[in-house]
Tab-separated table of C-alpha atoms in Angstrom:
chain	number	residue	atom	x	y	z
A	1	MET	CA	144.764	96.678	32.581
A	2	ILE	CA	143.387	99.133	35.114
A	3	LEU	CA	139.655	99.284	35.730
A	4	SER	CA	139.276	102.893	34.544
A	5	GLU	CA	140.199	101.631	31.049
A	6	LEU	CA	137.409	99.063	31.237
A	7	ALA	CA	134.606	100.989	32.911
A	8	GLU	CA	133.233	104.381	33.849
A	9	ILE	CA	133.718	104.900	37.593
A	10	ARG	CA	132.211	107.586	39.777
A	11	SER	CA	131.114	108.116	43.354
A	12	GLY	CA	127.450	108.406	44.250
A	13	LEU	CA	125.521	111.580	44.941
A	14	VAL	CA	126.252	113.774	47.956
A	15	LEU	CA	122.626	113.808	49.076
A	16	SER	CA	122.734	117.143	50.904
A	17	ARG	CA	123.334	118.914	47.586
A	18	LYS	CA	119.969	117.852	46.172
A	19	GLN	CA	117.820	116.968	49.190
A	20	ALA	CA	114.533	118.840	49.616
A	21	ARG	CA	113.178	119.668	53.079
A	22	GLU	CA	109.681	118.486	52.185
A	23	LYS	CA	107.962	116.143	49.753
A	24	THR	CA	108.461	117.033	46.098
A	25	GLU	CA	107.425	115.657	42.711
A	26	HIS	CA	111.007	114.399	42.316
A	27	ARG	CA	110.821	111.336	44.613
A	28	TYR	CA	113.192	108.419	44.224
A	29	PRO	CA	113.894	105.164	46.033
A	30	LEU	CA	117.234	105.564	47.804
A	31	LEU	CA	119.830	102.828	48.129
A	32	THR	CA	121.077	102.736	51.720
A	33	LEU	CA	123.733	100.747	53.557
A	34	LYS	CA	121.007	98.847	55.416
A	35	SER	CA	119.366	97.829	52.128
A	36	VAL	CA	122.509	95.974	50.991
A	37	LYS	CA	122.261	92.367	52.163
A	38	PRO	CA	125.320	90.187	52.953
A	39	ASP	CA	124.517	87.980	49.938
A	40	ALA	CA	125.121	90.952	47.580
A	41	THR	CA	121.438	91.589	46.888
A	42	ILE	CA	119.186	94.548	47.681
A	43	SER	CA	116.408	94.419	50.247
A	44	LYS	CA	113.493	96.495	48.944
A	45	ARG	CA	112.322	96.961	52.538
A	46	GLY	CA	115.641	98.616	53.384
A	47	LEU	CA	115.255	101.332	50.758
A	48	ASP	CA	114.478	104.913	51.813
A	49	ILE	CA	112.669	107.652	49.897
A	50	PHE	CA	114.680	110.603	48.624
A	51	ASP	CA	112.958	113.885	47.807
A	52	SER	CA	115.075	115.954	45.452
A	53	VAL	CA	114.837	119.666	44.735
A	54	GLU	CA	115.041	118.814	41.025
A	55	SER	CA	115.076	115.911	38.583
A	56	LEU	CA	118.266	113.924	39.104
A	57	ASN	CA	120.809	113.191	36.407
A	58	ARG	CA	120.733	109.550	35.255
A	59	GLU	CA	124.379	109.169	36.256
A	60	TYR	CA	123.270	108.992	39.912
A	61	LEU	CA	120.494	106.443	39.285
A	62	THR	CA	121.106	102.724	38.965
A	63	SER	CA	120.820	101.119	35.529
A	64	LYS	CA	120.805	97.461	34.542
A	65	GLY	CA	124.388	96.162	34.428
A	66	ASP	CA	125.757	98.717	36.910
A	67	ILE	CA	127.931	97.481	39.734
A	68	ILE	CA	127.483	99.381	42.974
A	69	VAL	CA	130.168	98.907	45.634
A	70	ARG	CA	129.987	99.879	49.294
A	71	THR	CA	132.871	102.179	50.204
A	72	SER	CA	132.827	100.824	53.776
A	73	ILE	CA	133.235	97.380	55.320
A	74	PRO	CA	132.330	94.761	54.062
A	75	TYR	CA	132.776	96.441	50.609
A	76	THR	CA	129.937	94.425	49.062
A	77	ALA	CA	129.511	94.724	45.284
A	78	ILE	CA	125.964	94.535	43.901
A	79	LEU	CA	124.908	93.856	40.312
A	80	ILE	CA	121.906	95.918	39.237
A	81	ASP	CA	119.118	94.238	37.259
A	82	GLU	CA	115.720	95.369	35.945
A	83	LYS	CA	114.144	95.149	39.415
A	84	THR	CA	116.756	97.348	41.069
A	85	SER	CA	117.235	100.028	38.406
A	86	GLY	CA	116.210	103.627	39.068
A	87	LEU	CA	117.569	103.846	42.629
A	88	VAL	CA	119.460	106.907	43.841
A	89	VAL	CA	123.050	106.013	44.710
A	90	SER	CA	124.533	108.021	47.566
A	91	SER	CA	128.198	108.834	48.187
A	92	ASN	CA	128.370	105.751	50.434
A	93	PHE	CA	128.822	103.807	47.201
A	94	VAL	CA	130.891	103.753	44.036
A	95	ILE	CA	129.142	103.302	40.679
A	96	ILE	CA	130.933	101.189	38.062
A	97	ARG	CA	129.558	101.013	34.494
A	98	CYS	CA	131.402	98.435	32.419
A	99	PHE	CA	132.393	98.890	28.804
A	100	VAL	CA	130.808	95.574	27.844
A	101	ALA	CA	132.950	95.196	24.730
A	102	LYS	CA	135.884	94.774	27.143
A	103	ILE	CA	134.554	93.417	30.439
A	104	LEU	CA	131.276	91.741	31.407
A	105	PRO	CA	129.446	93.206	34.440
A	106	GLU	CA	128.718	89.700	35.773
A	107	TYR	CA	132.428	88.834	35.630
A	108	LEU	CA	133.448	92.007	37.478
A	109	PHE	CA	130.625	91.397	39.972
A	110	TRP	CA	132.169	88.009	40.768
A	111	LEU	CA	135.693	89.386	40.874
A	112	LEU	CA	134.929	92.237	43.283
A	113	ASN	CA	133.141	89.878	45.685
A	114	THR	CA	136.012	87.403	45.958
A	115	ASP	CA	137.869	87.162	49.272
A	116	ALA	CA	141.081	88.286	47.572
A	117	ALA	CA	139.433	91.478	46.269
A	118	LYS	CA	137.873	92.274	49.671
A	119	LYS	CA	141.232	91.798	51.422
A	120	ASP	CA	142.952	94.096	48.939
A	121	ILE	CA	140.303	96.784	49.398
A	122	PHE	CA	140.654	96.542	53.189
A	123	LYS	CA	144.450	96.731	52.947
A	124	ASN	CA	144.160	99.918	50.864
A	125	SER	CA	141.701	101.519	53.279
A	126	ALA	CA	143.694	100.680	56.423
A	127	GLY	CA	144.935	104.252	56.935
A	128	ASN	CA	141.377	105.527	57.201
A	129	MET	CA	139.660	105.542	60.613
A	130	LEU	CA	136.356	104.396	59.086
A	131	SER	CA	138.111	101.957	56.729
A	132	ALA	CA	136.360	103.682	53.819
A	133	ILE	CA	137.776	103.189	50.346
A	134	ARG	CA	138.048	106.045	47.842
A	135	PRO	CA	136.649	105.790	44.287
A	136	GLN	CA	140.190	106.364	42.995
A	137	TYR	CA	141.135	102.910	44.308
A	138	PHE	CA	138.781	101.329	41.762
A	139	CYS	CA	140.080	103.561	38.961
A	140	ASP	CA	143.626	102.311	39.595
A	141	LEU	CA	142.644	98.691	40.275
A	142	GLU	CA	144.662	96.239	38.181
A	143	ILE	CA	142.338	93.701	36.532
A	144	GLU	CA	143.402	90.368	35.137
A	145	LEU	CA	141.356	90.314	31.958
A	146	PRO	CA	140.623	86.991	30.289
A	147	SER	CA	138.881	86.854	26.911
A	148	LEU	CA	135.168	87.692	26.790
A	149	ARG	CA	134.465	84.002	26.204
A	150	GLU	CA	136.357	83.022	29.367
A	151	GLN	CA	134.689	85.862	31.296
A	152	LYS	CA	131.294	84.548	30.196
A	153	LEU	CA	132.117	81.010	31.349
A	154	ILE	CA	133.065	82.266	34.825
A	155	ALA	CA	130.157	84.719	34.983
A	156	ASP	CA	127.565	82.129	33.892
A	157	PHE	CA	128.823	79.606	36.440
A	158	TYR	CA	128.804	82.230	39.220
A	159	MET	CA	125.319	83.539	38.415
A	160	THR	CA	123.916	79.994	38.133
A	161	ALA	CA	125.504	79.075	41.476
A	162	ARG	CA	123.970	82.174	43.105
A	163	LYS	CA	120.506	81.261	41.795
A	164	GLU	CA	120.859	77.695	43.036
A	165	LEU	CA	121.963	78.849	46.492
A	166	GLU	CA	119.059	81.313	46.604
A	167	LEU	CA	116.602	78.514	45.764
A	168	LEU	CA	118.166	76.271	48.406
A	169	GLU	CA	117.833	79.061	50.971
A	170	ARG	CA	114.161	79.514	50.066
A	171	LEU	CA	113.625	75.764	50.316
A	172	LYS	CA	115.305	75.750	53.741
A	173	THR	CA	112.994	78.550	54.914
A	174	GLU	CA	109.883	76.763	53.638
A	175	LYS	CA	111.001	73.471	55.201
A	176	GLU	CA	111.537	75.194	58.547
A	177	LYS	CA	107.999	76.633	58.368
A	178	LEU	CA	106.598	73.217	57.469
A	179	TYR	CA	108.417	71.433	60.300
A	180	GLN	CA	107.368	74.110	62.785
A	181	ALA	CA	103.726	73.812	61.685
A	182	CYS	CA	103.886	69.997	61.993
A	183	LEU	CA	105.349	70.223	65.490
A	184	GLU	CA	102.767	72.772	66.609
A	185	ASN	CA	99.980	70.622	65.156
A	186	LYS	CA	101.320	67.528	66.943
A	187	ASN	CA	101.605	69.473	70.175
A	188	ASN	CA	98.013	70.714	69.858
A	189	ILE	CA	96.745	67.160	69.297
A	190	LEU	CA	98.593	65.903	72.386
A	191	ARG	CA	97.348	68.841	74.478
A	192	LYS	CA	93.731	68.281	73.451
A	193	LYS	CA	94.077	64.566	74.147
A	194	LYS	CA	95.395	65.337	77.625
A	195	GLU	CA	92.547	67.827	78.237
A	196	ARG	CA	89.961	65.165	77.303
A	197	GLN	CA	91.600	62.668	79.659
A	198	ASN	CA	91.484	65.208	82.471
A	199	ASP	CA	87.797	65.904	81.811
A	200	ASN	CA	87.060	62.225	82.134
């Protein structure tokens, strides 16, 4: 099946059409290229603020279960959850909203982030100087569609693996801080010991 039969697909908002020149009451957090991390998550610190001339249509704001895909290298796909809903999506991204009776967002999230999918996207954007992919590519994308049960098995395994890797990364960071603090403490003890010896 092609993806347009399994999901609603659209490009993000062309910001210049709605952007105000000053602060307005219609302020939204804006998803930017710099806020998309290599691990397919969103950095809140990388978000910008978008002032709109009017209230924006929900179709341009992220909702839980949406998949947002960069149209430029490295074509990262992001799965939106409760914490990342309500962001303005610019035309640098494609918005994919799955028909969950046919395809699970978590399954498609995994599929679009596989090496094979990234290579295919790159191959289909090769004629473009910026290597940008058009939304139509996703509409025509052929999807191998297992049963919902099989999709859930793959999706659950993938999401569990991502959580485990995230925890391991946090543990690594905390361990590095701990080791650094221990080394600095040891160094301070040795320095003070040397200073006392010199005083004597």
